[in-house]
CSV table of C-alpha atoms in Angstrom, one decimal:
chain,number,residue,atom,x,y,z
A,1,MET,CA,28.2,-86.8,48.3
A,2,SER,CA,26.6,-83.6,49.9
A,3,ASP,CA,24.6,-83.2,53.0
A,4,LEU,CA,22.7,-80.8,51.4
A,5,THR,CA,19.1,-81.8,50.4
A,6,THR,CA,18.5,-80.1,47.1
A,7,VAL,CA,14.6,-79.7,45.9
A,8,GLU,CA,14.0,-79.0,41.9
A,9,LEU,CA,11.1,-76.1,41.5
A,10,LEU,CA,9.1,-75.8,38.5
A,11,TRP,CA,6.7,-73.5,37.4
A,12,LEU,CA,4.6,-74.3,33.9
A,13,LYS,CA,1.9,-71.5,34.1
A,14,GLY,CA,-1.9,-73.4,34.7
A,15,ARG,CA,0.0,-76.7,34.5
A,16,ILE,CA,3.0,-77.7,37.2
A,17,GLU,CA,4.0,-75.5,40.1
A,18,ASN,CA,6.7,-76.8,42.7
A,19,ARG,CA,7.5,-74.1,45.2
A,20,ILE,CA,9.0,-73.7,48.7
A,21,ARG,CA,6.6,-72.4,50.7
A,22,PHE,CA,8.9,-71.5,53.7
A,23,GLY,CA,12.2,-72.7,54.9
A,24,ARG,CA,16.0,-71.1,54.7
A,25,PRO,CA,17.5,-72.7,51.7
A,26,VAL,CA,21.4,-72.1,51.4
A,27,SER,CA,22.1,-71.5,47.7
A,28,GLU,CA,20.1,-71.5,44.9
A,29,LYS,CA,20.8,-72.6,41.3
A,30,ILE,CA,19.2,-71.1,38.5
A,31,ILE,CA,18.7,-73.9,35.5
A,32,ASP,CA,15.9,-72.1,33.1
A,33,ARG,CA,13.1,-69.6,33.3
A,34,HIS,CA,10.9,-72.4,34.8
A,35,ARG,CA,13.3,-74.6,36.9
A,36,ARG,CA,15.7,-73.5,39.7
A,37,VAL,CA,17.2,-75.9,42.4
A,38,LEU,CA,17.4,-75.2,46.0
A,39,SER,CA,19.8,-77.1,48.9
A,40,PHE,CA,18.6,-76.8,52.5
A,41,ALA,CA,21.3,-77.5,55.0
A,42,THR,CA,20.8,-81.1,57.1
A,43,GLY,CA,18.2,-80.3,59.7
A,44,SER,CA,16.5,-77.4,58.3
A,45,ILE,CA,13.0,-77.6,57.9
A,46,PHE,CA,10.9,-76.8,54.8
A,47,ALA,CA,7.4,-76.9,53.6
A,48,PHE,CA,7.4,-78.3,49.6
A,49,VAL,CA,3.8,-77.4,48.1
A,50,ARG,CA,3.3,-79.5,44.7
A,51,TRP,CA,0.1,-78.2,42.6
A,52,THR,CA,-0.3,-80.2,39.1
A,53,SER,CA,-3.4,-79.7,36.6
A,54,ASN,CA,-4.8,-81.0,33.4
A,55,ASP,CA,-7.5,-79.4,31.2
A,56,PHE,CA,-10.2,-81.1,33.1
A,57,GLY,CA,-8.8,-79.7,36.6
A,58,THR,CA,-6.8,-79.6,39.1
A,59,VAL,CA,-5.0,-83.4,39.8
A,60,LEU,CA,-2.7,-83.4,42.1
A,61,SER,CA,-2.4,-80.7,45.3
A,62,ARG,CA,0.0,-81.7,48.1
A,63,ILE,CA,2.0,-80.0,51.1
A,64,ASP,CA,5.2,-82.0,52.7
A,65,ILE,CA,7.1,-80.5,55.7
A,66,LEU,CA,10.2,-81.7,55.7
A,67,ARG,CA,13.5,-81.8,57.9
A,68,ALA,CA,15.9,-82.3,55.9
A,69,ALA,CA,18.3,-85.4,56.2
A,70,SER,CA,22.1,-86.1,55.4
A,71,SER,CA,22.5,-89.4,53.3
A,72,ARG,CA,23.9,-91.2,56.4
A,73,GLN,CA,20.4,-90.9,58.4
A,74,ARG,CA,16.9,-92.7,57.6
A,75,TYR,CA,14.9,-90.5,55.0
A,76,SER,CA,11.8,-90.5,53.0
A,77,THR,CA,11.7,-90.3,49.2
A,78,ILE,CA,9.5,-87.5,48.1
A,79,PRO,CA,9.7,-87.1,43.9
A,80,TRP,CA,11.6,-83.9,43.2
A,81,VAL,CA,13.5,-83.7,46.9
A,82,ILE,CA,17.4,-85.4,47.0
A,83,PRO,CA,17.8,-87.7,48.7
A,84,GLY,CA,14.8,-87.1,50.8
A,85,GLY,CA,13.8,-85.5,54.1
A,86,GLU,CA,12.0,-87.0,57.3
A,87,SER,CA,8.5,-86.7,56.9
A,88,LEU,CA,6.9,-83.9,59.3
A,89,LEU,CA,3.8,-83.7,57.4
A,90,ARG,CA,2.8,-85.0,54.4
A,91,LEU,CA,-1.1,-83.8,53.1
A,92,SER,CA,-2.6,-84.2,49.6
A,93,GLY,CA,-5.9,-82.8,48.1
A,94,TRP,CA,-6.9,-79.4,47.5
A,95,ALA,CA,-9.1,-78.6,50.9
A,96,LYS,CA,-6.4,-80.6,53.2
A,97,VAL,CA,-3.4,-78.6,51.5
A,98,GLU,CA,-5.3,-75.6,52.1
A,99,ARG,CA,-6.2,-75.9,55.8
A,100,ALA,CA,-2.1,-76.7,55.9
A,101,LEU,CA,-1.0,-73.5,54.5
A,102,GLN,CA,-3.4,-71.6,56.4
A,103,LEU,CA,-1.8,-73.0,59.9
A,104,ILE,CA,1.2,-71.9,58.6
A,105,ASP,CA,0.0,-68.7,57.7
A,106,ALA,CA,-1.4,-68.6,61.5
A,107,VAL,CA,2.2,-69.4,63.0
A,108,GLU,CA,3.6,-66.7,61.1
A,109,ALA,CA,0.9,-64.2,62.5
A,110,LEU,CA,2.6,-64.9,65.6
A,111,GLY,CA,5.5,-63.4,64.3
A,112,ILE,CA,7.6,-67.2,64.2
A,113,ASN,CA,9.3,-68.4,61.0
A,114,PRO,CA,7.5,-72.0,60.6
A,115,ALA,CA,10.8,-73.4,59.8
A,116,ASP,CA,11.9,-72.5,63.6
A,117,ALA,CA,8.0,-74.2,65.1
A,118,ALA,CA,8.1,-77.4,67.1
A,119,PRO,CA,8.8,-80.3,64.9
A,120,ASP,CA,6.0,-82.0,66.9
A,121,TYR,CA,3.7,-79.0,65.8
A,122,TRP,CA,4.1,-80.3,62.2
A,123,HIS,CA,3.2,-84.0,63.4
A,124,HIS,CA,0.4,-83.4,65.0
A,125,VAL,CA,-1.1,-81.1,62.3
A,126,HIS,CA,-0.5,-84.0,59.8
A,127,ASN,CA,-2.0,-86.6,61.8
A,128,ARG,CA,-5.2,-84.1,63.1
A,129,LEU,CA,-5.8,-83.0,59.2
A,130,SER,CA,-5.6,-86.7,57.9
A,131,VAL,CA,-8.4,-87.3,60.1
A,132,SER,CA,-10.0,-84.3,58.8
A,133,GLU,CA,-9.9,-83.4,62.3
A,134,THR,CA,-9.1,-79.7,63.5
A,135,PRO,CA,-5.2,-79.0,65.0
A,136,ARG,CA,-4.0,-77.2,68.1
A,137,THR,CA,-3.1,-74.0,67.5
A,138,TYR,CA,0.2,-73.4,67.6
A,139,THR,CA,1.2,-70.6,70.6
A,140,GLN,CA,3.8,-68.3,71.6
A,141,ALA,CA,3.8,-70.2,74.7
A,142,ARG,CA,3.9,-73.8,72.8
A,143,HIS,CA,6.8,-72.2,70.4
A,144,GLN,CA,8.6,-71.0,73.7
A,145,ALA,CA,8.5,-74.5,75.6
A,146,TRP,CA,10.2,-75.4,72.6
A,147,LEU,CA,12.9,-73.5,72.2
A,148,ARG,CA,14.4,-74.6,76.1
A,149,ARG,CA,13.8,-78.0,75.1
A,150,ARG,CA,15.7,-77.8,72.1
A,151,LYS,CA,18.6,-75.2,74.4
A,152,ARG,CA,18.5,-78.2,77.1
A,153,GLU,CA,19.2,-81.1,74.2
A,154,LEU,CA,22.2,-79.5,72.6
């Protein structure tokens, strides 16, 4: 069994869009013009966005920020993600998903890849947006503190 986490992406114009918003895949397999599979190494962080609509409008808007887990670790199961991942953020509903995407953009505006941001920050964003509160912004100082903490843990 592989220690890679795979994510199947599907795009059907105007109906279904499963995409990766950020993350560093280690491989990509194109299945056909509508489907591809990305693989992520254990421990890597990525954002998986799902959107589905029907003739009456949007029926699903969801974002999951996950840390890829090995098959020997505990993990949450997420549709389209095999085996699953450690859930750092899980939001549904367009207003919350849109706000999470704006916060991802803000991290990128700092020159930081969101996959490198502190996992605790994504937990914080999840907790605050889940109850319709405003999360703290991610800053360079917070990022430097995370990098020092991570270095000390290694």
